[in-house]
């Protein structure tokens, strides 16, 4: 991967970040949902336990007449505390849990106040883009795994299975004297409880790495145990990826497994999603070529000059080839997502000059057009290629397994399956 520009870790960023989605974010989300329905961006069990526990605690505090913090604040405090305890237990960045957010914020904090709820609930002491945001859709009945009912997170109402998962997390014993995690967190929210010097049981009870067997069983039951078309699709994918230690080749193994067992429709949907992903990547490669061509010229580069660049010509040819493959695979799958069709249709009929203009107009603020030239945009930087461009997103989205390639959340499902299938992990 090119290292021609420096990108801070996702949890360290507070300013605007570049996003190269070419106006196709809706299409990207459409294909992720098509391939692995109702999962959202979940990839480990505690991403569900934390927000459900926050809803249960808010309900409990509100029922006692307390001026209860909103569920969002409670959840951010809990997950920040969980991540910080895991961070404290392992100072080695290379071996530290990949599920931790907030490394930069935690590294600059000290003193007991740094462990208080009123601090950790704040983005400046944790992160702006949290695990809770990744989980909101997945916990809902509508379009998710069915743990809570409602539209906005702060107004969600727990379903029985959601309350059971919250209790499996909150009823753990911590510290000495049989204190439950529920009781301790309530005191912590009220600033009546501090972390003791011996934190092992708190770390284990809160950790992103150590969900209880009851939590795992409940998550697995909602993931694979319901009689719905979405669950059946996830079940087939679960059988295809099995318990492999590493994510399998999607087209060579997962798609082949589905085809062999006459699940051709599902296989075709995955192939169409993969072809769409290739379109995005080839468009990002074209932008990368353009940034390298524009970078030395302060006043920009005329479009005819760019058209004559052999590297840009090749990138545009690859983009057209990817769009053709996408249309073919989408037709076979019976997929007619409008925004991706419009983009690929425009690319297919454009000559090189118009293709450059089309890509630049959709490249966010990294590039711009002025007086017939491609110029640096407000967020200009030299990009090494599609892999580097995919890393521009921040927050929890960047550390989830799906960010390692165009898996359309099959990698997230694989990671979640490995998490919920563990036994005796505590």
CSV table of N, CA, C and O in Angstrom, one decimal, residues 130-204:
chain,number,residue,atom,x,y,z
A,130,UNK,N,-18.9,5.3,17.2
A,130,UNK,CA,-18.9,4.3,18.2
A,130,UNK,C,-19.4,3.0,17.7
A,130,UNK,O,-20.0,2.9,16.7
A,131,UNK,N,-19.2,1.9,18.6
A,131,UNK,CA,-19.8,0.6,18.3
A,131,UNK,C,-21.3,0.7,18.3
A,131,UNK,O,-22.0,0.0,17.6
A,132,UNK,N,-21.9,1.5,19.2
A,132,UNK,CA,-23.3,1.7,19.3
A,132,UNK,C,-24.0,2.1,18.0
A,132,UNK,O,-25.0,1.6,17.6
A,133,UNK,N,-23.3,3.0,17.3
A,133,UNK,CA,-23.8,3.5,16.0
A,133,UNK,C,-23.9,2.3,15.0
A,133,UNK,O,-24.8,2.2,14.2
A,134,UNK,N,-22.9,1.4,15.1
A,134,UNK,CA,-22.8,0.3,14.2
A,134,UNK,C,-23.9,-0.7,14.6
A,134,UNK,O,-24.3,-1.5,13.7
A,135,UNK,N,-24.4,-0.7,15.8
A,135,UNK,CA,-25.3,-1.7,16.3
A,135,UNK,C,-26.8,-1.3,16.2
A,135,UNK,O,-27.7,-2.2,16.3
A,136,UNK,N,-27.1,0.0,16.0
A,136,UNK,CA,-28.4,0.4,16.2
A,136,UNK,C,-29.4,-0.3,15.3
A,136,UNK,O,-30.5,-0.7,15.7
A,137,UNK,N,-29.1,-0.5,14.0
A,137,UNK,CA,-30.0,-1.1,13.1
A,137,UNK,C,-30.1,-2.6,13.4
A,137,UNK,O,-31.2,-3.2,13.4
A,138,UNK,N,-29.1,-3.2,13.8
A,138,UNK,CA,-29.1,-4.7,14.0
A,138,UNK,C,-29.9,-5.1,15.3
A,138,UNK,O,-30.5,-6.2,15.3
A,139,UNK,N,-30.1,-4.2,16.2
A,139,UNK,CA,-30.8,-4.6,17.4
A,139,UNK,C,-32.3,-4.4,17.2
A,139,UNK,O,-33.1,-5.0,18.0
A,140,UNK,N,-32.7,-3.8,16.2
A,140,UNK,CA,-34.2,-3.5,16.0
A,140,UNK,C,-34.9,-4.6,15.4
A,140,UNK,O,-34.4,-5.5,14.7
A,141,UNK,N,-36.2,-4.6,15.7
A,141,UNK,CA,-37.1,-5.6,15.1
A,141,UNK,C,-37.2,-5.3,13.6
A,141,UNK,O,-37.2,-6.2,12.7
A,142,UNK,N,-37.4,-4.1,13.2
A,142,UNK,CA,-37.6,-3.7,11.8
A,142,UNK,C,-36.2,-3.6,11.1
A,142,UNK,O,-35.5,-2.6,11.3
A,143,UNK,N,-35.9,-4.6,10.3
A,143,UNK,CA,-34.6,-4.6,9.6
A,143,UNK,C,-33.4,-5.1,10.3
A,143,UNK,O,-32.3,-5.0,9.8
A,144,UNK,N,-33.6,-5.6,11.6
A,144,UNK,CA,-32.5,-6.1,12.4
A,144,UNK,C,-32.8,-7.5,12.9
A,144,UNK,O,-33.7,-8.2,12.4
A,145,UNK,N,-32.1,-7.8,14.0
A,145,UNK,CA,-32.2,-9.2,14.6
A,145,UNK,C,-33.3,-9.3,15.6
A,145,UNK,O,-33.5,-10.4,16.2
A,146,UNK,N,-34.0,-8.2,15.9
A,146,UNK,CA,-35.3,-8.3,16.7
A,146,UNK,C,-35.1,-8.3,18.2
A,146,UNK,O,-35.9,-8.8,19.0
A,147,UNK,N,-34.1,-7.5,18.7
A,147,UNK,CA,-33.9,-7.4,20.2
A,147,UNK,C,-34.7,-6.2,20.8
A,147,UNK,O,-34.9,-6.2,22.0
A,148,UNK,N,-35.1,-5.3,20.0
A,148,UNK,CA,-35.8,-4.1,20.5
A,148,UNK,C,-36.7,-3.5,19.4
A,148,UNK,O,-36.4,-3.7,18.2
A,149,UNK,N,-37.7,-2.8,19.9
A,149,UNK,CA,-38.7,-2.3,18.9
A,149,UNK,C,-38.6,-0.7,18.9
A,149,UNK,O,-38.6,-0.1,20.0
A,150,UNK,N,-38.7,-0.1,17.8
A,150,UNK,CA,-38.7,1.3,17.6
A,150,UNK,C,-37.8,1.7,16.5
A,150,UNK,O,-37.2,0.9,15.8
A,151,UNK,N,-37.7,3.1,16.3
A,151,UNK,CA,-36.9,3.6,15.2
A,151,UNK,C,-35.6,4.3,15.7
A,151,UNK,O,-34.5,3.9,15.3
A,152,UNK,N,-35.7,5.2,16.6
A,152,UNK,CA,-34.5,5.9,17.2
A,152,UNK,C,-34.0,5.1,18.4
A,152,UNK,O,-34.8,4.6,19.2
A,153,UNK,N,-32.7,5.1,18.5
A,153,UNK,CA,-32.1,4.3,19.6
A,153,UNK,C,-32.6,4.7,21.0
A,153,UNK,O,-32.9,3.9,21.8
A,154,UNK,N,-32.6,6.0,21.3
A,154,UNK,CA,-33.0,6.4,22.6
A,154,UNK,C,-34.5,6.1,22.9
A,154,UNK,O,-34.9,6.2,24.1
A,155,UNK,N,-35.3,5.8,21.9
A,155,UNK,CA,-36.7,5.5,22.1
A,155,UNK,C,-37.0,4.0,22.0
A,155,UNK,O,-38.2,3.6,22.0
A,156,UNK,N,-36.0,3.1,21.8
A,156,UNK,CA,-36.2,1.7,21.6
A,156,UNK,C,-36.8,1.1,22.9
A,156,UNK,O,-36.4,1.5,24.0
A,157,UNK,N,-37.6,0.1,22.7
A,157,UNK,CA,-38.2,-0.7,23.8
A,157,UNK,C,-37.8,-2.1,23.6
A,157,UNK,O,-37.9,-2.7,22.6
A,158,UNK,N,-37.3,-2.7,24.7
A,158,UNK,CA,-36.7,-4.1,24.7
A,158,UNK,C,-37.8,-5.1,24.4
A,158,UNK,O,-38.8,-5.1,25.0
A,159,UNK,N,-37.5,-6.0,23.5
A,159,UNK,CA,-38.2,-7.2,23.3
A,159,UNK,C,-37.8,-8.2,24.4
A,159,UNK,O,-36.7,-8.1,25.0
A,160,UNK,N,-38.6,-9.3,24.7
A,160,UNK,CA,-38.1,-10.3,25.7
A,160,UNK,C,-36.7,-10.8,25.5
A,160,UNK,O,-35.9,-11.0,26.4
A,161,UNK,N,-36.4,-11.1,24.2
A,161,UNK,CA,-35.0,-11.7,23.9
A,161,UNK,C,-34.0,-10.6,24.1
A,161,UNK,O,-32.8,-10.9,24.5
A,162,UNK,N,-34.3,-9.3,23.9
A,162,UNK,CA,-33.4,-8.2,24.1
A,162,UNK,C,-33.1,-8.0,25.6
A,162,UNK,O,-32.0,-7.8,26.0
A,163,UNK,N,-34.2,-8.2,26.4
A,163,UNK,CA,-34.1,-8.1,27.8
A,163,UNK,C,-33.2,-9.2,28.4
A,163,UNK,O,-32.4,-9.0,29.3
A,164,UNK,N,-33.4,-10.4,27.8
A,164,UNK,CA,-32.7,-11.6,28.2
A,164,UNK,C,-31.2,-11.4,28.0
A,164,UNK,O,-30.3,-11.7,28.8
A,165,UNK,N,-30.8,-10.8,26.8
A,165,UNK,CA,-29.4,-10.5,26.5
A,165,UNK,C,-28.8,-9.5,27.4
A,165,UNK,O,-27.7,-9.6,27.9
A,166,UNK,N,-29.6,-8.4,27.7
A,166,UNK,CA,-29.2,-7.4,28.6
A,166,UNK,C,-28.9,-8.0,30.0
A,166,UNK,O,-27.9,-7.7,30.6
A,167,UNK,N,-29.8,-8.8,30.4
A,167,UNK,CA,-29.6,-9.4,31.8
A,167,UNK,C,-28.4,-10.4,31.8
A,167,UNK,O,-27.7,-10.5,32.8
A,168,UNK,N,-28.2,-11.1,30.7
A,168,UNK,CA,-27.1,-12.0,30.7
A,168,UNK,C,-25.8,-11.3,30.9
A,168,UNK,O,-24.8,-11.8,31.5
A,169,UNK,N,-25.7,-10.0,30.4
A,169,UNK,CA,-24.6,-9.2,30.5
A,169,UNK,C,-24.5,-8.5,31.9
A,169,UNK,O,-23.5,-8.6,32.6
A,170,UNK,N,-25.6,-8.0,32.3
A,170,UNK,CA,-25.7,-7.2,33.6
A,170,UNK,C,-25.7,-8.0,34.9
A,170,UNK,O,-25.3,-7.5,35.9
A,171,UNK,N,-26.1,-9.3,34.8
A,171,UNK,CA,-26.2,-10.1,36.0
A,171,UNK,C,-24.9,-10.8,36.4
A,171,UNK,O,-24.9,-11.6,37.3
A,172,UNK,N,-23.8,-10.5,35.7
A,172,UNK,CA,-22.5,-11.1,36.0
A,172,UNK,C,-22.0,-10.5,37.4
A,172,UNK,O,-22.3,-9.4,37.7
A,173,UNK,N,-21.3,-11.3,38.1
A,173,UNK,CA,-20.7,-10.9,39.4
A,173,UNK,C,-19.4,-10.2,39.1
A,173,UNK,O,-18.6,-10.7,38.3
A,174,UNK,N,-19.1,-9.1,39.8
A,174,UNK,CA,-17.9,-8.4,39.7
A,174,UNK,C,-17.4,-8.1,41.1
A,174,UNK,O,-18.1,-7.9,42.1
A,175,UNK,N,-16.1,-7.8,41.2
A,175,UNK,CA,-15.5,-7.4,42.5
A,175,UNK,C,-15.7,-8.5,43.6
A,175,UNK,O,-15.8,-9.7,43.3
A,176,UNK,N,-15.9,-8.0,44.8
A,176,UNK,CA,-16.0,-8.9,45.9
A,176,UNK,C,-17.4,-8.7,46.5
A,176,UNK,O,-18.1,-7.7,46.3
A,177,UNK,N,-17.9,-9.8,47.2
A,177,UNK,CA,-19.2,-9.7,47.9
A,177,UNK,C,-20.4,-9.9,47.0
A,177,UNK,O,-21.5,-9.6,47.4
A,178,UNK,N,-20.2,-10.5,45.8
A,178,UNK,CA,-21.3,-10.9,45.0
A,178,UNK,C,-22.0,-9.7,44.3
A,178,UNK,O,-23.2,-9.8,44.0
A,179,UNK,N,-21.3,-8.6,44.2
A,179,UNK,CA,-21.9,-7.4,43.5
A,179,UNK,C,-22.1,-7.7,42.0
A,179,UNK,O,-21.2,-8.3,41.4
A,180,UNK,N,-23.3,-7.4,41.5
A,180,UNK,CA,-23.5,-7.6,40.1
A,180,UNK,C,-23.0,-6.5,39.3
A,180,UNK,O,-22.9,-5.3,39.8
A,181,UNK,N,-22.8,-6.7,38.0
A,181,UNK,CA,-22.3,-5.6,37.1
A,181,UNK,C,-23.4,-4.6,37.0
A,181,UNK,O,-23.2,-3.4,37.0
A,182,UNK,N,-24.7,-5.0,37.1
A,182,UNK,CA,-25.8,-4.1,37.0
A,182,UNK,C,-25.7,-3.1,38.2
A,182,UNK,O,-25.8,-1.8,38.0
A,183,UNK,N,-25.6,-3.6,39.4
A,183,UNK,CA,-25.6,-2.7,40.6
A,183,UNK,C,-24.4,-1.8,40.5
A,183,UNK,O,-24.5,-0.6,40.8
A,184,UNK,N,-23.2,-2.3,40.1
A,184,UNK,CA,-22.0,-1.5,40.0
A,184,UNK,C,-22.2,-0.4,39.0
A,184,UNK,O,-21.8,0.8,39.3
A,185,UNK,N,-22.7,-0.7,37.8
A,185,UNK,CA,-22.8,0.3,36.8
A,185,UNK,C,-23.8,1.4,37.2
A,185,UNK,O,-23.6,2.6,36.9
A,186,UNK,N,-24.9,1.0,37.9
A,186,UNK,CA,-25.8,2.1,38.3
A,186,UNK,C,-25.1,3.0,39.3
A,186,UNK,O,-25.3,4.3,39.2
A,187,UNK,N,-24.3,2.5,40.2
A,187,UNK,CA,-23.5,3.4,41.1
A,187,UNK,C,-22.5,4.2,40.3
A,187,UNK,O,-22.3,5.4,40.6
A,188,UNK,N,-21.9,3.6,39.3
A,188,UNK,CA,-20.9,4.3,38.5
A,188,UNK,C,-21.6,5.5,37.7
A,188,UNK,O,-21.1,6.6,37.6
A,189,UNK,N,-22.8,5.2,37.2
A,189,UNK,CA,-23.5,6.3,36.5
A,189,UNK,C,-23.9,7.4,37.4
A,189,UNK,O,-23.9,8.6,36.9
A,190,UNK,N,-24.1,7.2,38.7
A,190,UNK,CA,-24.4,8.2,39.6
A,190,UNK,C,-23.1,8.8,40.3
A,190,UNK,O,-23.2,9.6,41.2
A,191,UNK,N,-22.0,8.4,39.8
A,191,UNK,CA,-20.7,8.8,40.4
A,191,UNK,C,-20.5,8.4,41.9
A,191,UNK,O,-19.9,9.0,42.6
A,192,UNK,N,-21.2,7.2,42.2
A,192,UNK,CA,-21.1,6.7,43.6
A,192,UNK,C,-20.1,5.5,43.6
A,192,UNK,O,-19.7,5.1,44.7
A,193,UNK,N,-19.7,5.0,42.5
A,193,UNK,CA,-18.8,3.8,42.4
A,193,UNK,C,-17.6,4.2,41.6
A,193,UNK,O,-17.7,4.8,40.5
A,194,UNK,N,-16.4,3.7,42.1
A,194,UNK,CA,-15.2,3.9,41.4
A,194,UNK,C,-14.6,2.5,41.1
A,194,UNK,O,-14.9,1.5,41.8
A,195,UNK,N,-13.8,2.5,40.1
A,195,UNK,CA,-13.1,1.2,39.8
A,195,UNK,C,-12.1,0.9,40.9
A,195,UNK,O,-11.3,1.8,41.3
A,196,UNK,N,-12.1,-0.3,41.4
A,196,UNK,CA,-11.1,-0.7,42.4
A,196,UNK,C,-9.7,-0.9,41.7
A,196,UNK,O,-9.6,-1.0,40.5
A,197,UNK,N,-8.7,-1.0,42.6
A,197,UNK,CA,-7.3,-1.2,42.0
A,197,UNK,C,-7.2,-2.5,41.3
A,197,UNK,O,-6.5,-2.7,40.3
A,198,UNK,N,-8.0,-3.5,41.8
A,198,UNK,CA,-8.0,-4.8,41.2
A,198,UNK,C,-9.2,-4.9,40.2
A,198,UNK,O,-10.3,-4.9,40.6
A,199,UNK,N,-8.9,-4.9,38.9
A,199,UNK,CA,-9.9,-4.7,37.9
A,199,UNK,C,-10.2,-5.9,37.0
A,199,UNK,O,-10.9,-5.8,36.0
A,200,UNK,N,-9.6,-7.0,37.3
A,200,UNK,CA,-9.7,-8.2,36.4
A,200,UNK,C,-11.1,-8.6,36.2
A,200,UNK,O,-11.5,-8.9,35.0
A,201,UNK,N,-11.9,-8.7,37.2
A,201,UNK,CA,-13.3,-9.2,37.0
A,201,UNK,C,-14.1,-8.1,36.3
A,201,UNK,O,-15.0,-8.5,35.5
A,202,UNK,N,-13.8,-6.8,36.4
A,202,UNK,CA,-14.5,-5.8,35.7
A,202,UNK,C,-14.2,-5.9,34.2
A,202,UNK,O,-15.0,-5.7,33.3
A,203,UNK,N,-12.9,-6.0,34.0
A,203,UNK,CA,-12.4,-6.1,32.6
A,203,UNK,C,-13.1,-7.3,31.9
A,203,UNK,O,-13.6,-7.2,30.8
A,204,UNK,N,-13.1,-8.5,32.5
A,204,UNK,CA,-13.7,-9.7,31.9
A,204,UNK,C,-15.2,-9.5,31.7
A,204,UNK,O,-15.8,-9.8,30.7
